[in-house]
Amino acid sequence: MNIDTKRRTLVNAAGALALSSVAILALSKPKERVIKIIAKKFEYVPSEIRVKQGETVMLQFTAPEVPMGFSLPDFAVRADIMPGKVTTLRLTPDKTGSFAFLCDVFCGTGHEDMNGILIVS
């Protein structure tokens, strides 16, 4: 075996090792938890969401009736929720406690009472 063949073999082996390491890391990464939330007149279902600090979750919203909003001021996130569409919001809470969320798009006479709580432990 000449020096070029040895070098190629070494480079190919290193590349294969790097690719297998990336594949193992990708497979071992935990899936994000999906939390489905329905925004309907005049409530969120569920109205209480529990997550852990540092846990990344995907909030998936649907609105069966009219356009709604979602605002979680303590984490500076918000979303518009349109009927017939799924709105997805990724959230990774960086602090613990209880945090109110609310509808910030006027949706009718019960709008003021449309809220919920995010509990981060």
mmCIF file of C-alpha atoms in Angstrom:
data_model
loop_
_atom_site.group_PDB
_atom_site.id
_atom_site.type_symbol
_atom_site.label_atom_id
_atom_site.label_comp_id
_atom_site.label_asym_id
_atom_site.label_seq_id
_atom_site.Cartn_x
_atom_site.Cartn_y
_atom_site.Cartn_z
ATOM 1 C CA MET A 1 0.000 0.000 0.000
ATOM 2 C CA ASN A 2 1.441 3.338 -0.971
ATOM 3 C CA ILE A 3 1.126 6.534 1.097
ATOM 4 C CA ASP A 4 -1.782 7.962 -0.998
ATOM 5 C CA THR A 5 -3.844 4.806 -0.550
ATOM 6 C CA LYS A 6 -3.216 4.825 3.203
ATOM 7 C CA ARG A 7 -4.140 8.487 3.408
ATOM 8 C CA ARG A 8 -7.394 7.914 1.457
ATOM 9 C CA THR A 9 -8.283 4.977 3.675
ATOM 10 C CA LEU A 10 -7.672 7.043 6.789
ATOM 11 C CA VAL A 11 -9.727 9.991 5.480
ATOM 12 C CA ASN A 12 -12.609 7.684 4.464
ATOM 13 C CA ALA A 13 -12.584 6.015 7.894
ATOM 14 C CA ALA A 14 -12.615 9.387 9.657
ATOM 15 C CA GLY A 15 -15.501 10.562 7.464
ATOM 16 C CA ALA A 16 -17.507 7.409 8.165
ATOM 17 C CA LEU A 17 -16.910 7.837 11.896
ATOM 18 C CA ALA A 18 -18.062 11.475 11.775
ATOM 19 C CA LEU A 19 -21.215 10.605 9.820
ATOM 20 C CA SER A 20 -22.144 7.773 12.179
ATOM 21 C CA SER A 21 -21.642 10.083 15.180
ATOM 22 C CA VAL A 22 -23.985 12.668 13.656
ATOM 23 C CA ALA A 23 -26.577 9.965 12.937
ATOM 24 C CA ILE A 24 -26.404 8.668 16.529
ATOM 25 C CA LEU A 25 -26.815 12.190 17.943
ATOM 26 C CA ALA A 26 -29.797 12.845 15.676
ATOM 27 C CA LEU A 27 -31.472 9.603 16.751
ATOM 28 C CA SER A 28 -30.830 10.175 20.453
ATOM 29 C CA LYS A 29 -32.280 13.727 20.449
ATOM 30 C CA PRO A 30 -35.610 13.608 22.303
ATOM 31 C CA LYS A 31 -38.699 14.509 20.321
ATOM 32 C CA GLU A 32 -40.439 17.725 21.232
ATOM 33 C CA ARG A 33 -43.692 17.194 23.065
ATOM 34 C CA VAL A 34 -46.733 18.426 21.139
ATOM 35 C CA ILE A 35 -49.527 20.051 23.127
ATOM 36 C CA LYS A 36 -52.757 20.508 21.189
ATOM 37 C CA ILE A 37 -54.880 23.482 22.229
ATOM 38 C CA ILE A 38 -58.320 24.429 20.948
ATOM 39 C CA ALA A 39 -59.164 28.137 21.062
ATOM 40 C CA LYS A 40 -62.944 28.335 21.088
ATOM 41 C CA LYS A 41 -65.518 30.803 22.336
ATOM 42 C CA PHE A 42 -64.516 31.765 25.044
ATOM 43 C CA GLU A 43 -61.947 29.362 26.372
ATOM 44 C CA TYR A 44 -58.756 27.468 25.675
ATOM 45 C CA VAL A 45 -58.965 23.691 25.941
ATOM 46 C CA PRO A 46 -56.955 22.798 27.916
ATOM 47 C CA SER A 47 -56.765 26.000 29.925
ATOM 48 C CA GLU A 48 -53.868 24.716 32.043
ATOM 49 C CA ILE A 49 -50.591 23.636 30.473
ATOM 50 C CA ARG A 50 -47.770 22.062 32.494
ATOM 51 C CA VAL A 51 -44.181 21.948 31.247
ATOM 52 C CA LYS A 52 -40.696 21.727 32.698
ATOM 53 C CA GLN A 53 -38.157 24.528 32.647
ATOM 54 C CA GLY A 54 -35.918 24.070 29.605
ATOM 55 C CA GLU A 55 -38.299 21.600 27.947
ATOM 56 C CA THR A 56 -39.069 22.544 24.357
ATOM 57 C CA VAL A 57 -42.718 22.011 23.497
ATOM 58 C CA MET A 58 -44.713 22.593 20.340
ATOM 59 C CA LEU A 59 -48.032 24.282 21.007
ATOM 60 C CA GLN A 60 -50.490 23.437 18.212
ATOM 61 C CA PHE A 61 -53.544 25.664 18.102
ATOM 62 C CA THR A 62 -56.812 25.279 16.244
ATOM 63 C CA ALA A 63 -59.858 27.562 16.266
ATOM 64 C CA PRO A 64 -63.147 25.979 15.156
ATOM 65 C CA GLU A 65 -65.220 29.181 15.073
ATOM 66 C CA VAL A 66 -63.591 32.580 14.593
ATOM 67 C CA PRO A 67 -60.068 34.060 14.487
ATOM 68 C CA MET A 68 -58.397 34.002 17.894
ATOM 69 C CA GLY A 69 -55.109 35.065 19.367
ATOM 70 C CA PHE A 70 -52.667 33.625 21.855
ATOM 71 C CA SER A 71 -50.463 35.854 23.979
ATOM 72 C CA LEU A 72 -48.039 34.711 26.665
ATOM 73 C CA PRO A 73 -46.514 38.055 27.722
ATOM 74 C CA ASP A 74 -44.054 36.668 30.288
ATOM 75 C CA PHE A 75 -42.244 34.842 27.468
ATOM 76 C CA ALA A 76 -42.862 37.490 24.789
ATOM 77 C CA VAL A 77 -44.670 35.069 22.471
ATOM 78 C CA ARG A 78 -47.910 35.428 20.589
ATOM 79 C CA ALA A 79 -49.709 33.892 17.637
ATOM 80 C CA ASP A 80 -52.757 34.410 15.447
ATOM 81 C CA ILE A 81 -55.058 31.396 15.285
ATOM 82 C CA MET A 82 -57.240 31.119 12.183
ATOM 83 C CA PRO A 83 -60.207 28.759 11.714
ATOM 84 C CA GLY A 84 -59.396 25.749 9.566
ATOM 85 C CA LYS A 85 -55.617 26.081 10.054
ATOM 86 C CA VAL A 86 -53.140 24.749 12.571
ATOM 87 C CA THR A 87 -50.922 27.374 14.173
ATOM 88 C CA THR A 88 -47.701 26.053 15.683
ATOM 89 C CA LEU A 89 -45.630 27.826 18.293
ATOM 90 C CA ARG A 90 -42.363 26.459 19.729
ATOM 91 C CA LEU A 91 -41.746 27.336 23.373
ATOM 92 C CA THR A 92 -38.800 26.632 25.689
ATOM 93 C CA PRO A 93 -39.561 28.180 29.098
ATOM 94 C CA ASP A 94 -36.460 29.539 30.811
ATOM 95 C CA LYS A 95 -38.049 30.298 34.189
ATOM 96 C CA THR A 96 -40.367 28.542 36.622
ATOM 97 C CA GLY A 97 -43.706 29.706 37.951
ATOM 98 C CA SER A 98 -47.297 30.254 36.849
ATOM 99 C CA PHE A 99 -47.848 32.469 33.827
ATOM 100 C CA ALA A 100 -51.138 33.710 32.395
ATOM 101 C CA PHE A 101 -51.915 33.494 28.702
ATOM 102 C CA LEU A 102 -54.846 35.139 26.971
ATOM 103 C CA CYS A 103 -56.653 35.780 23.722
ATOM 104 C CA ASP A 104 -55.533 39.096 22.270
ATOM 105 C CA VAL A 105 -57.899 39.136 19.275
ATOM 106 C CA PHE A 106 -61.430 40.270 20.091
ATOM 107 C CA CYS A 107 -63.632 37.204 19.582
ATOM 108 C CA GLY A 108 -66.979 38.239 21.068
ATOM 109 C CA THR A 109 -68.705 39.227 24.284
ATOM 110 C CA GLY A 110 -66.862 36.634 26.428
ATOM 111 C CA HIS A 111 -63.437 37.637 25.116
ATOM 112 C CA GLU A 112 -62.310 39.265 28.393
ATOM 113 C CA ASP A 113 -62.590 35.915 30.205
ATOM 114 C CA MET A 114 -60.626 33.894 27.661
ATOM 115 C CA ASN A 115 -57.385 33.001 29.400
ATOM 116 C CA GLY A 116 -55.359 30.146 30.779
ATOM 117 C CA ILE A 117 -52.270 29.339 32.803
ATOM 118 C CA LEU A 118 -48.867 27.925 31.905
ATOM 119 C CA ILE A 119 -47.234 26.184 34.864
ATOM 120 C CA VAL A 120 -43.489 25.697 34.533
ATOM 121 C CA SER A 121 -41.783 23.464 37.114
#
